[in-house]
PDB file of C-alpha atoms in Angstrom:
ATOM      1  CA  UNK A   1       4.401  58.833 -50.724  1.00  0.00           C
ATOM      2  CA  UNK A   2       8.040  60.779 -51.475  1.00  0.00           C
ATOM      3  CA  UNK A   3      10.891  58.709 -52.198  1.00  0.00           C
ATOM      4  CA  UNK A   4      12.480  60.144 -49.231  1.00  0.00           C
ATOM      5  CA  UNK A   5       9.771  58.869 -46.811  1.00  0.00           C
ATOM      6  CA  UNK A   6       9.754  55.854 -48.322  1.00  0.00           C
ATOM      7  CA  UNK A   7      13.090  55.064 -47.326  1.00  0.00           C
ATOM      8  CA  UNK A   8      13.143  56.614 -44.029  1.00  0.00           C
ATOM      9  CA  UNK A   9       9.531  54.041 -43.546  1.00  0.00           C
ATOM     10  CA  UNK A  10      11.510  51.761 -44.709  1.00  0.00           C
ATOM     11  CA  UNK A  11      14.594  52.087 -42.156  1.00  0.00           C
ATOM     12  CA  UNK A  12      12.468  52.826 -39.324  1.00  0.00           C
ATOM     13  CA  UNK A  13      10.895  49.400 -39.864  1.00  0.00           C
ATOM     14  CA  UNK A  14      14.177  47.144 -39.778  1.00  0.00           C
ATOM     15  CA  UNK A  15      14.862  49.228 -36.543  1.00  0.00           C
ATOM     16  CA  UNK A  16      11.629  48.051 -34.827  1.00  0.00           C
ATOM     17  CA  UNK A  17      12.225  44.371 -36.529  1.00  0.00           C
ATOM     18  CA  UNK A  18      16.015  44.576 -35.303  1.00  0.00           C
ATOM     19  CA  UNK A  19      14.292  45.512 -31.556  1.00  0.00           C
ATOM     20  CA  UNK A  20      11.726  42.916 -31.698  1.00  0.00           C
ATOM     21  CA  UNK A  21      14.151  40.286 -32.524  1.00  0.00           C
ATOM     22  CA  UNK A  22      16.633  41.927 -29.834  1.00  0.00           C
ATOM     23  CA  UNK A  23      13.818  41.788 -27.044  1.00  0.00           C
ATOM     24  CA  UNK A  24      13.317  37.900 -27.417  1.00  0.00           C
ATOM     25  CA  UNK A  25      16.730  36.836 -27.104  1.00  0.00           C
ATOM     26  CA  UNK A  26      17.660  39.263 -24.396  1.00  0.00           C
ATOM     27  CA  UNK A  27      15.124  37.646 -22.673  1.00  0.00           C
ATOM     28  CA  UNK A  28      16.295  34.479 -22.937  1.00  0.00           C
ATOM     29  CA  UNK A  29      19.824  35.811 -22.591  1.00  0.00           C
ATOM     30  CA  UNK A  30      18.873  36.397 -19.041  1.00  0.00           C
ATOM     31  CA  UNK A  31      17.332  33.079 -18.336  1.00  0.00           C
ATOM     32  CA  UNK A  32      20.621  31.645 -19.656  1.00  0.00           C
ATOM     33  CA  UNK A  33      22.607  34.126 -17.686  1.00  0.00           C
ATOM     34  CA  UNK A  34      20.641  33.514 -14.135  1.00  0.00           C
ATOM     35  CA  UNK A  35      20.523  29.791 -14.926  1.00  0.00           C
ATOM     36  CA  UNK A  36      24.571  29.923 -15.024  1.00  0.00           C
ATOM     37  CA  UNK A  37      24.758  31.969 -11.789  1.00  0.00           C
ATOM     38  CA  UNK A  38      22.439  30.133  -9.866  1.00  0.00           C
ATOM     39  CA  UNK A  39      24.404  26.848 -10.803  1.00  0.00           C
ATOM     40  CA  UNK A  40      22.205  25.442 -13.495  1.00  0.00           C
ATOM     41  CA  UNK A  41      21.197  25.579 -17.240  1.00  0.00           C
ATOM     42  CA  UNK A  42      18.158  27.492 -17.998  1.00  0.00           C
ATOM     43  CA  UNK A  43      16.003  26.938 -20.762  1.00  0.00           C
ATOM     44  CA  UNK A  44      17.663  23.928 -22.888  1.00  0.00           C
ATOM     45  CA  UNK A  45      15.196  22.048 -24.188  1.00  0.00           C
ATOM     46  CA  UNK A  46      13.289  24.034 -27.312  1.00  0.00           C
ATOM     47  CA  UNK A  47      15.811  23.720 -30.599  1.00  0.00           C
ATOM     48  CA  UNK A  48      19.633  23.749 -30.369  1.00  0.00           C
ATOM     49  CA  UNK A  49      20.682  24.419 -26.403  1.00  0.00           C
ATOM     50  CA  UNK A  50      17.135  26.712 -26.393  1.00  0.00           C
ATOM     51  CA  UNK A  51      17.584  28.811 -28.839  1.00  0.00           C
ATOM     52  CA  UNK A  52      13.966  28.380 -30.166  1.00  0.00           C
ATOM     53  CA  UNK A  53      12.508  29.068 -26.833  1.00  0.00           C
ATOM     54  CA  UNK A  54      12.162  32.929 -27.248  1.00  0.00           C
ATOM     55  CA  UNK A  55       9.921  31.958 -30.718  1.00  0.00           C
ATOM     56  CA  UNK A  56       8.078  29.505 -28.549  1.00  0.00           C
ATOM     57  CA  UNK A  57       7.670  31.722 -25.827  1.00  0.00           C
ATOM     58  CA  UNK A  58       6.249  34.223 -28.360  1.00  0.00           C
ATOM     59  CA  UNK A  59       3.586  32.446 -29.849  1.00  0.00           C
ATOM     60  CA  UNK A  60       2.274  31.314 -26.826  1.00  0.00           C
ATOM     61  CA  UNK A  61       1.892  34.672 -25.899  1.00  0.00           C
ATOM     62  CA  UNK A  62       0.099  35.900 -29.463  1.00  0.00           C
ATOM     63  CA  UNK A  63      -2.179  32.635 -29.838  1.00  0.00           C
ATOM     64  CA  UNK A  64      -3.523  32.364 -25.888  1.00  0.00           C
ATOM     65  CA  UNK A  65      -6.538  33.478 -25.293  1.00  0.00           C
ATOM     66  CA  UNK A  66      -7.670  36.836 -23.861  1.00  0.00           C
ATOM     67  CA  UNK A  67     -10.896  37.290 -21.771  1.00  0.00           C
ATOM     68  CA  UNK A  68     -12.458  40.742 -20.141  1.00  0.00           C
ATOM     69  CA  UNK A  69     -11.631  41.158 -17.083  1.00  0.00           C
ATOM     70  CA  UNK A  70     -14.843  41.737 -15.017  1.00  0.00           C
ATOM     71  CA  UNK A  71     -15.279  45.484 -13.438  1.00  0.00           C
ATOM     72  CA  UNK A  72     -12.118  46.550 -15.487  1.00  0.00           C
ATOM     73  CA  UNK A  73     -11.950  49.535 -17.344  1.00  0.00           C
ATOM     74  CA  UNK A  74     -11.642  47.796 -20.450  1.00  0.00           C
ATOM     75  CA  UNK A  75     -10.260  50.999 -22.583  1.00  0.00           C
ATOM     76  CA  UNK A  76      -7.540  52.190 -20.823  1.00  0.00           C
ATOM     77  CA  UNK A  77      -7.258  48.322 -19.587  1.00  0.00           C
ATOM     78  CA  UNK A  78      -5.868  47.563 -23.203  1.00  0.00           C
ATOM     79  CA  UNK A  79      -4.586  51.330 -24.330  1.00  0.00           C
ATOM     80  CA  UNK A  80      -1.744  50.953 -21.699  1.00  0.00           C
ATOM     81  CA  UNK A  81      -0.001  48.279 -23.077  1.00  0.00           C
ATOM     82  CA  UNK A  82      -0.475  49.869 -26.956  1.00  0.00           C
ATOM     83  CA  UNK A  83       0.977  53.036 -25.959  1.00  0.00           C
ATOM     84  CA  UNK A  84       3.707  51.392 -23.577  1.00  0.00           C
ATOM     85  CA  UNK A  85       4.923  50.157 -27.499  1.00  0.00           C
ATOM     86  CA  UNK A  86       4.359  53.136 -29.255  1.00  0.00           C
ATOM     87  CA  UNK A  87       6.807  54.819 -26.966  1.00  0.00           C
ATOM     88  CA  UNK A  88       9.037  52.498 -27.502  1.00  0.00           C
ATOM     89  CA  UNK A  89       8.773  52.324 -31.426  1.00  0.00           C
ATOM     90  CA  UNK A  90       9.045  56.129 -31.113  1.00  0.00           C
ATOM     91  CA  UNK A  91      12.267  56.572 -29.289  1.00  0.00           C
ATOM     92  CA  UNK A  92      13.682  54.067 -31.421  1.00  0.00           C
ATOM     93  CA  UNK A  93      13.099  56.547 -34.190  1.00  0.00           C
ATOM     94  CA  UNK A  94      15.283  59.504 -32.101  1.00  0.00           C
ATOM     95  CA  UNK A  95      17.982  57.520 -31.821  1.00  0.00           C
ATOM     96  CA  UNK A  96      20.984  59.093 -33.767  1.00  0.00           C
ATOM     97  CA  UNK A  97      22.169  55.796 -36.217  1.00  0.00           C
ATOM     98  CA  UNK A  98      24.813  57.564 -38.228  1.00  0.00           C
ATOM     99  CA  UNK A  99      23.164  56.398 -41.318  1.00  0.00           C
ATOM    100  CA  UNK A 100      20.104  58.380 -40.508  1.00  0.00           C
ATOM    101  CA  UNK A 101      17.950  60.617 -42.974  1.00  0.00           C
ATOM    102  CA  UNK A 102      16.080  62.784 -40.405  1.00  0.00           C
ATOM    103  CA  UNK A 103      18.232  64.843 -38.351  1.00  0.00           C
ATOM    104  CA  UNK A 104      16.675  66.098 -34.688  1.00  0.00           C
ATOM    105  CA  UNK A 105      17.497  69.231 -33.574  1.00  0.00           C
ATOM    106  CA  UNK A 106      16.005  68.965 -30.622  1.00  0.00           C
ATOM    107  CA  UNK A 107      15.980  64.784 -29.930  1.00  0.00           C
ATOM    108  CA  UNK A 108      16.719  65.229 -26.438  1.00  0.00           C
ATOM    109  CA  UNK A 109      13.870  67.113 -25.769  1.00  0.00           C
ATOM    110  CA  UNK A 110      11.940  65.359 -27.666  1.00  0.00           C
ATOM    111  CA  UNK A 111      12.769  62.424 -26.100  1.00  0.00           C
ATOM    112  CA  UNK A 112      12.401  63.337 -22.392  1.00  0.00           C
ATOM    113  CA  UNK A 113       8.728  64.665 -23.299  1.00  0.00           C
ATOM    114  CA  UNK A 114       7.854  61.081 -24.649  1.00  0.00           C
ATOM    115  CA  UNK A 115      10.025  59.444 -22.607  1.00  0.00           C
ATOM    116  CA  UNK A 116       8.055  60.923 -19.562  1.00  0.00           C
ATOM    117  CA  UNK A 117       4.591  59.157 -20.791  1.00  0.00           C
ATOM    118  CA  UNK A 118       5.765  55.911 -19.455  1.00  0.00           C
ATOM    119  CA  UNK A 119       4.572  57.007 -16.185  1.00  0.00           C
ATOM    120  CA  UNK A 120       0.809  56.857 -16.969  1.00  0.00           C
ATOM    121  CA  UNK A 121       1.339  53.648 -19.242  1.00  0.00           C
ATOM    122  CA  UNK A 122       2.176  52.129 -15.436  1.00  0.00           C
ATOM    123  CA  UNK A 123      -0.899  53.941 -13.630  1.00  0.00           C
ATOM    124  CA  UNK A 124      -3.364  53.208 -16.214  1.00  0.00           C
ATOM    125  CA  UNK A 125      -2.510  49.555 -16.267  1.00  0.00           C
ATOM    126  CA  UNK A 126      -2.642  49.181 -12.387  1.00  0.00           C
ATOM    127  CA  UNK A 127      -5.852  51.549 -12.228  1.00  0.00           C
ATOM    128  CA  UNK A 128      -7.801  50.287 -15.112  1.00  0.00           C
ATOM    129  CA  UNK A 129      -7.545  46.800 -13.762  1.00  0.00           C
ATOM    130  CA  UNK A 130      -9.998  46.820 -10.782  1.00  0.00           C
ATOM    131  CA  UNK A 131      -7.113  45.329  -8.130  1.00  0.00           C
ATOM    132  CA  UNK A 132      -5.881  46.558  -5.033  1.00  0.00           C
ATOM    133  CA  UNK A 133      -2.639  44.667  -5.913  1.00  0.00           C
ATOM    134  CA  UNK A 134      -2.231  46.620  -9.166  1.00  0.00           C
ATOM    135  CA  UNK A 135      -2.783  49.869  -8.331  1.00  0.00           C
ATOM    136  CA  UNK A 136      -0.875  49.301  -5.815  1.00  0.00           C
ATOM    137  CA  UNK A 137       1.866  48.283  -7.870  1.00  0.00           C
ATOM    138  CA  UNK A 138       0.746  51.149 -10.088  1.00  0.00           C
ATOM    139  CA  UNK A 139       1.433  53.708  -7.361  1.00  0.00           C
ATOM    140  CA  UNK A 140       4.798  52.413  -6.306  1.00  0.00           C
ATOM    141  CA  UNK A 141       6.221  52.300  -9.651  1.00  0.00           C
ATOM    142  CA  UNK A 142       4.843  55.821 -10.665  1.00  0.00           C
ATOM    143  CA  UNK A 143       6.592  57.820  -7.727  1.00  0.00           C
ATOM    144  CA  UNK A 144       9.443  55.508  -8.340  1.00  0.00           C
ATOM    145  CA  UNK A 145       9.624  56.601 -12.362  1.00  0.00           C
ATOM    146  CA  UNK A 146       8.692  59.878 -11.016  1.00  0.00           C
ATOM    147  CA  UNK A 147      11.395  60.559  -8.776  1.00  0.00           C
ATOM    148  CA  UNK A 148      14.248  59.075 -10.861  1.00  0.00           C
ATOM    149  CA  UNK A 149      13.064  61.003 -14.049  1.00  0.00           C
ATOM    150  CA  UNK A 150      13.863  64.363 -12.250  1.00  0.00           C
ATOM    151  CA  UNK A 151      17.142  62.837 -11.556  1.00  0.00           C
ATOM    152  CA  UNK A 152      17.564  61.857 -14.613  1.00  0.00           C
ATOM    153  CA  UNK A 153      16.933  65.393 -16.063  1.00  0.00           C
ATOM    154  CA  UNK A 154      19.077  67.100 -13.654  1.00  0.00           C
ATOM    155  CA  UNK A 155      21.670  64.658 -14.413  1.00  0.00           C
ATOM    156  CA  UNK A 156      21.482  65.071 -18.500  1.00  0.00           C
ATOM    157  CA  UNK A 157      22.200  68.944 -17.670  1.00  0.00           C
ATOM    158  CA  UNK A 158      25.831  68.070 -17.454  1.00  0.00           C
ATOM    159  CA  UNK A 159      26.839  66.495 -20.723  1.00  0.00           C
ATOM    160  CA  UNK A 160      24.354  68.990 -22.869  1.00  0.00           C
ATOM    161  CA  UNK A 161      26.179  71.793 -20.939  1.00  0.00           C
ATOM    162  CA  UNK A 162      29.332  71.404 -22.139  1.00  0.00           C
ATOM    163  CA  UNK A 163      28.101  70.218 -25.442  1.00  0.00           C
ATOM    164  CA  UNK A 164      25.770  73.126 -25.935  1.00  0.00           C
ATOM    165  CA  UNK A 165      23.257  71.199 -27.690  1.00  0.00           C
ATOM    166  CA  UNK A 166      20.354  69.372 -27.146  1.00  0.00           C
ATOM    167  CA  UNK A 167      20.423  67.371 -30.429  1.00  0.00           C
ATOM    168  CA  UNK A 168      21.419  63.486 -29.881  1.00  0.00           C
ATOM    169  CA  UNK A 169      23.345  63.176 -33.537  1.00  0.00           C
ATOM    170  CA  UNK A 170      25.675  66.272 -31.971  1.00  0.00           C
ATOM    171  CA  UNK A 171      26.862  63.657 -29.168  1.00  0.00           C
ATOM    172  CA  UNK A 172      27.513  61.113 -31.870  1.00  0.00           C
ATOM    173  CA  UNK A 173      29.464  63.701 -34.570  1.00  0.00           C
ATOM    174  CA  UNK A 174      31.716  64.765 -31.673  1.00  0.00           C
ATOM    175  CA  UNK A 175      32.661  62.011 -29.702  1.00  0.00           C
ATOM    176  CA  UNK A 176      33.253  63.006 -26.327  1.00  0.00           C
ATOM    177  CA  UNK A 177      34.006  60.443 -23.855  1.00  0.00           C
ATOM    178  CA  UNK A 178      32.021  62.656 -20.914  1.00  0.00           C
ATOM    179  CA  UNK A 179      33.082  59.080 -18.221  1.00  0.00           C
ATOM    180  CA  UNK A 180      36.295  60.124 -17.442  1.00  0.00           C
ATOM    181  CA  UNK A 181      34.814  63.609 -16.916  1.00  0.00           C
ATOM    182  CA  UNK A 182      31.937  62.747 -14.611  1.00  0.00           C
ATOM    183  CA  UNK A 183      32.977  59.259 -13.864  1.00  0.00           C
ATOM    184  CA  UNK A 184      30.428  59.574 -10.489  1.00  0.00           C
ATOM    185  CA  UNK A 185      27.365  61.164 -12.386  1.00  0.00           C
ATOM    186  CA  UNK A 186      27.747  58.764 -15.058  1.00  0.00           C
ATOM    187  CA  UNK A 187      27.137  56.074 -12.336  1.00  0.00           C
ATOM    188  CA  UNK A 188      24.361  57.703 -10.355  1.00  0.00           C
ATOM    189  CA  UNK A 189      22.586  58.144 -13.942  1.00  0.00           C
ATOM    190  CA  UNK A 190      23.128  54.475 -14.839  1.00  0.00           C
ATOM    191  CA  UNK A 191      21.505  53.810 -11.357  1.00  0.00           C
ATOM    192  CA  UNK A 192      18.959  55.962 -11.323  1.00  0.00           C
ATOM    193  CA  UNK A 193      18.444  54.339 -15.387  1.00  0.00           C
ATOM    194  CA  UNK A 194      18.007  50.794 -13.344  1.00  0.00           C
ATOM    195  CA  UNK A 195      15.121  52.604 -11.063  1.00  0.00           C
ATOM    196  CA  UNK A 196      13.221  54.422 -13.871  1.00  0.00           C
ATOM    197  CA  UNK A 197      12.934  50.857 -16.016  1.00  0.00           C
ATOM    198  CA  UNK A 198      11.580  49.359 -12.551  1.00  0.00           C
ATOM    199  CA  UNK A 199      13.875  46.884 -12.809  1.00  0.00           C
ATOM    200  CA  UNK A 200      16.007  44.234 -10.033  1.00  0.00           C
ATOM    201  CA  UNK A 201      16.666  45.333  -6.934  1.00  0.00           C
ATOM    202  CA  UNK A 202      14.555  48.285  -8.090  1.00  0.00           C
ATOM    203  CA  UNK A 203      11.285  46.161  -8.840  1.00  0.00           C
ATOM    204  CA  UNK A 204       8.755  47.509  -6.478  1.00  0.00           C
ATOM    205  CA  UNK A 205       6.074  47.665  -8.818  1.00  0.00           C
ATOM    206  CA  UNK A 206       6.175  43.643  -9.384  1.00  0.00           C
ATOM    207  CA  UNK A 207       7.283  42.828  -6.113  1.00  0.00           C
ATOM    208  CA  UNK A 208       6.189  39.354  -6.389  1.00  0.00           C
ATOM    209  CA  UNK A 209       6.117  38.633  -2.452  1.00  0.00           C
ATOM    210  CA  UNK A 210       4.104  41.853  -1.746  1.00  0.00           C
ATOM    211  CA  UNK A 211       1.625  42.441  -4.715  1.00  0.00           C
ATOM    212  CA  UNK A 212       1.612  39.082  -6.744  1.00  0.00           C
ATOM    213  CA  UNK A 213       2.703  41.048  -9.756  1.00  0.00           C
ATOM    214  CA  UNK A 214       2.346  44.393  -9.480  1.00  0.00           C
ATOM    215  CA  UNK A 215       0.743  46.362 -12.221  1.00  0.00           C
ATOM    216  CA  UNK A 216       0.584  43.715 -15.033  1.00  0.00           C
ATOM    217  CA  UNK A 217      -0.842  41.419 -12.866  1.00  0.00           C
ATOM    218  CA  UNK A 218      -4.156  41.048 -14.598  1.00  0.00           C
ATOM    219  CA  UNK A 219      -2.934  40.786 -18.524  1.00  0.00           C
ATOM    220  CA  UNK A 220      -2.258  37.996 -20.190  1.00  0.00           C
ATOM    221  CA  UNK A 221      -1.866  37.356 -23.828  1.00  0.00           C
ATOM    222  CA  UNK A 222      -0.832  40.100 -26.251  1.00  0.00           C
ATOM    223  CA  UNK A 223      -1.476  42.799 -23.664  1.00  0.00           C
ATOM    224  CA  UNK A 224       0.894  41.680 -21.439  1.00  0.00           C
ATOM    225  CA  UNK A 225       3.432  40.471 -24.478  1.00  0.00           C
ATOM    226  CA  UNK A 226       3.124  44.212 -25.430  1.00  0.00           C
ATOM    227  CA  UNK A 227       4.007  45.628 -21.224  1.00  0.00           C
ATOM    228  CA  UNK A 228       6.778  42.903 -21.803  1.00  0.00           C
ATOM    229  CA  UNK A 229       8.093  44.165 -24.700  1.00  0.00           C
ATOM    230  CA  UNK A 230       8.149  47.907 -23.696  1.00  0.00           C
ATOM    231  CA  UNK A 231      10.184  46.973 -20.414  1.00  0.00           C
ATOM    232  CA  UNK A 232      12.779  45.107 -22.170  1.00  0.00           C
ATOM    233  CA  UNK A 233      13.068  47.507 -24.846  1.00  0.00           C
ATOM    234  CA  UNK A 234      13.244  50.221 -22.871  1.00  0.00           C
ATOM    235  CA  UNK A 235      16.355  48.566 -20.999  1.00  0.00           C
ATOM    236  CA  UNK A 236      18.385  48.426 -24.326  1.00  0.00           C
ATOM    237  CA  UNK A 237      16.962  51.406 -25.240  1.00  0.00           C
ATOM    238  CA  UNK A 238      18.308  53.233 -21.989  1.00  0.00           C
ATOM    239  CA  UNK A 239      21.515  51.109 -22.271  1.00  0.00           C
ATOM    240  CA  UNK A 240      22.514  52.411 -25.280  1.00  0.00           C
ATOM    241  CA  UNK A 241      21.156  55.440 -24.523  1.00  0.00           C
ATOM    242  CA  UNK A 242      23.807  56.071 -22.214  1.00  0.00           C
ATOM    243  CA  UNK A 243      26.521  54.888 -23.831  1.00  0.00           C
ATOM    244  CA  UNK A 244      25.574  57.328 -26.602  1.00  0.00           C
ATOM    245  CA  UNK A 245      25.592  60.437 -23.694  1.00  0.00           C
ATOM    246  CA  UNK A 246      28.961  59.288 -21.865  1.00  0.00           C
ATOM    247  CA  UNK A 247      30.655  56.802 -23.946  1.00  0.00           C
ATOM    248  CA  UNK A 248      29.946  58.498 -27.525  1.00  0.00           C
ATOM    249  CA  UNK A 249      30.815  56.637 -31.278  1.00  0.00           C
ATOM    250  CA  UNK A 250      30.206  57.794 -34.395  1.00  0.00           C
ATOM    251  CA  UNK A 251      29.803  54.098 -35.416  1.00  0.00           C
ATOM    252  CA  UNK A 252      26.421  52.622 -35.211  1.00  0.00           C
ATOM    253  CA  UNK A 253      27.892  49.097 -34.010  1.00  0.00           C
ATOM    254  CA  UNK A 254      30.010  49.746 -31.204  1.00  0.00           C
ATOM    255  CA  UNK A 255      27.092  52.135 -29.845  1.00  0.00           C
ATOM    256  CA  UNK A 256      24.468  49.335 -29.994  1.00  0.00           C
ATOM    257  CA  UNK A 257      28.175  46.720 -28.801  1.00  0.00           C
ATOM    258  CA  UNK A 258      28.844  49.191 -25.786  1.00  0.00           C
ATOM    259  CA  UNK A 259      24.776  48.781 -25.035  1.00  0.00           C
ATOM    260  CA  UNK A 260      23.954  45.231 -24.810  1.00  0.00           C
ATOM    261  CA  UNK A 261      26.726  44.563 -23.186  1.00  0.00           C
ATOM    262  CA  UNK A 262      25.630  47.540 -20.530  1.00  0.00           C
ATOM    263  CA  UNK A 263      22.587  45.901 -20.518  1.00  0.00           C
ATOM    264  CA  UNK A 264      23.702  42.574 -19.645  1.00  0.00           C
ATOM    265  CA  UNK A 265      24.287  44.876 -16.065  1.00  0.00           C
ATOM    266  CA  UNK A 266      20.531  44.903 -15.303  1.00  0.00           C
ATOM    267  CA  UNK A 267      20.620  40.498 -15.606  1.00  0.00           C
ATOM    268  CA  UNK A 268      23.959  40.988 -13.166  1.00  0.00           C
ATOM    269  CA  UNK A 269      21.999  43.164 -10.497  1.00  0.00           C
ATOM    270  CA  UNK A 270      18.418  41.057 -10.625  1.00  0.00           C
ATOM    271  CA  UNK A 271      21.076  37.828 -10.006  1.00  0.00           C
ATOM    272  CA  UNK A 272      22.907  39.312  -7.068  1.00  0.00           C
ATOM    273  CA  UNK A 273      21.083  41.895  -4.982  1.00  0.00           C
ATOM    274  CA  UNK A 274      18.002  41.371  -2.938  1.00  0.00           C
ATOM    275  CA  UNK A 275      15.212  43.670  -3.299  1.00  0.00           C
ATOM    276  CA  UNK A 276      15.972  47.375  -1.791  1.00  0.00           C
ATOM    277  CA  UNK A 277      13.729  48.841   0.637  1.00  0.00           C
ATOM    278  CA  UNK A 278      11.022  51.403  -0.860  1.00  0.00           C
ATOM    279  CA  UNK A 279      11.366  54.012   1.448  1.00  0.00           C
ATOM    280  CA  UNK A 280      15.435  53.988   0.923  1.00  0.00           C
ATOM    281  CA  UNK A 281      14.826  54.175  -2.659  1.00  0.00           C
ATOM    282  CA  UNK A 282      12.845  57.149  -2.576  1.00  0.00           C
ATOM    283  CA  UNK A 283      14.885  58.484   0.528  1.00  0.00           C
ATOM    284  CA  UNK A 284      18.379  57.418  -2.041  1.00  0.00           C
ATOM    285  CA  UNK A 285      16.862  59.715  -4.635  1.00  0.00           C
ATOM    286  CA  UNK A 286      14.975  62.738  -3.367  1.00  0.00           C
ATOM    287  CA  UNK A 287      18.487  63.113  -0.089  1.00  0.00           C
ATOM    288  CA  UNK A 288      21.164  61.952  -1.384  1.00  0.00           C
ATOM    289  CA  UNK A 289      21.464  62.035  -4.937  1.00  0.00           C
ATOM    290  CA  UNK A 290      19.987  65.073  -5.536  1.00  0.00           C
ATOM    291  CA  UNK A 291      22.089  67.275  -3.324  1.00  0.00           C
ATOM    292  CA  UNK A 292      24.747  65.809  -4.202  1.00  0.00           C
ATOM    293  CA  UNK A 293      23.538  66.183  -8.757  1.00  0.00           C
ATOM    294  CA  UNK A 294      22.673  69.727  -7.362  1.00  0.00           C
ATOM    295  CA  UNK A 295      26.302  70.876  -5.427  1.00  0.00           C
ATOM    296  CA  UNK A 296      27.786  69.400  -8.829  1.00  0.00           C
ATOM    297  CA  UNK A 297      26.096  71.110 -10.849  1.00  0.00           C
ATOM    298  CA  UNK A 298      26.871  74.353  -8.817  1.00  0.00           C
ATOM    299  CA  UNK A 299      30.435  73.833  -9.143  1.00  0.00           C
ATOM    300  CA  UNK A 300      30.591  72.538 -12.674  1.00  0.00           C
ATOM    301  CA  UNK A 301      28.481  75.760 -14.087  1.00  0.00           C
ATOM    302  CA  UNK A 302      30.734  78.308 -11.557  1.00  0.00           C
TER     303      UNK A 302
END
């Protein structure tokens, strides 16, 4: 192996150790940050004020047991979960650090393409596990991720218009602030970002009170440690994701700043909305916010 892959291995793998780390304590982040709102502590009693409960939490996970389930498709049953991670890890890699060897022309392409895979991580978990409450599950939160996706294309059209590029590390070099250009878009895109992770008051694929929950409802164990791992990723991920479209730095740490503390927006909206209704969600997306990404669009490109 070159020297230069070696090193580019080599910073690709404290990226993934820097979002494995960052996935445990966001999650108990939000515990701590629900606990407050809801007027009490949240998880205190593991180490110093909790702070060992992510690593507990963890190696329950890894160490417990993991049986067949029966009539399951046992393949695609456990390749869900695997590739749910690899797209993960792989995004991770697009991302423009400014200390980067490998620069992406094309990373935003790139990125939707992959990006877009998540869909059938979700159906082949709910399908492959032989439940009516899965699939189920599975089916809601594909047309969701569906739906939002093509407003999330439609909405990327603006920035990379007036950037004339389609290469992430451009965003970074030039540092636009594209908010106080398209302060609404920005929002609809954050929004539509909260719908596409299938996250609070978006959750309709783990609607606990309908469908016990949802797609992942039959893992345990690693599998579901790895479905666990690519939904909280993929909520820093998208957080600093669009700080890096709207809000863009050339340095690496107020990028990743700007995104946690965006994230911390998702623990905000699961603490103080109730769940929407489907049907407005899908009726939000497909009449409302599309016309209205579509008449912008008109008037920004004439």
């Amino acid at each position: 192996i070159s020297g230069f892959s070696f090193t580019l291995l080599v910073g690709y793998l404290f990226v993934w150790l820097g979002l494995l780390v960052s996935v445990m304590f966001f999650t108990m982040l939000e515990r701590k940050v629900m606990g407050y709102i809801q007027f009490r502590k949240g998880p205190n009693k593991i180490g110093f004020l909790g702070i060992l409960t992510p690593i507990s939490d963890t190696m329950k996970l890894f160490f417990k047991s993991s049986g067949k389930v029966v009539f399951s498709n046992y393949y695609f049953f456990w390749l869900s979960p695997l590739i749910s991670v690899f797209i993960l890890f792989f995004v991770w890699c697009l991302f423009p650090f400014s200390s980067s060897l490998n620069y992406v022309s094309y990373g935003f392409l790139i990125f939707m393409a992959i990006n877009g895979l998540n869909v059938y991580c979700v159906l082949w978990s709910g399908w492959s596990s032989n439940s009516k409450y899965s699939l189920l599950g599975s089916i809601r939160g594909s047309a969701q991720i569906i739906s939002y996706e093509v407003l999330f294309v439609f909405l990327s059209l603006l920035p990379i218009s007036f950037q004339f590029s389609v290469s992430l590390f451009d965003f970074v070099y030039d540092g636009f602030i594209y908010l106080f250009l398209f302060p609404v878009f920005s929002l609809i895109w954050f929004v539509s970002l909260v719908a596409e992770t299938n996250r609070s008051p978006f959750d309709f694929s783990e609607g606990e009170s309908e469908l016990v929950s949802g797609f992942n409802t039959e893992y345990g164990s690693l599998e579901f440690a790895c479905l666990f791992l690519g939904e909280y990723g993929q909520v820093i991920f998208v957080s600093c994701f669009w700080v890096l479209m709207y809000i863009s730095f050339y340095f690496d740490f107020l990028i990743i700043f700007l995104g946690v503390f965006f994230s911390l927006s998702f623990i905000f909206f699961r603490s103080s909305f109730p769940r929407f209704r489907y049907d407005l969600l899908m009726n939000f997306s497909w009449f409302y916010c599309l016309l209205y990404v579509f008449f912008g669009l008109s008037f920004v490109f004439l």
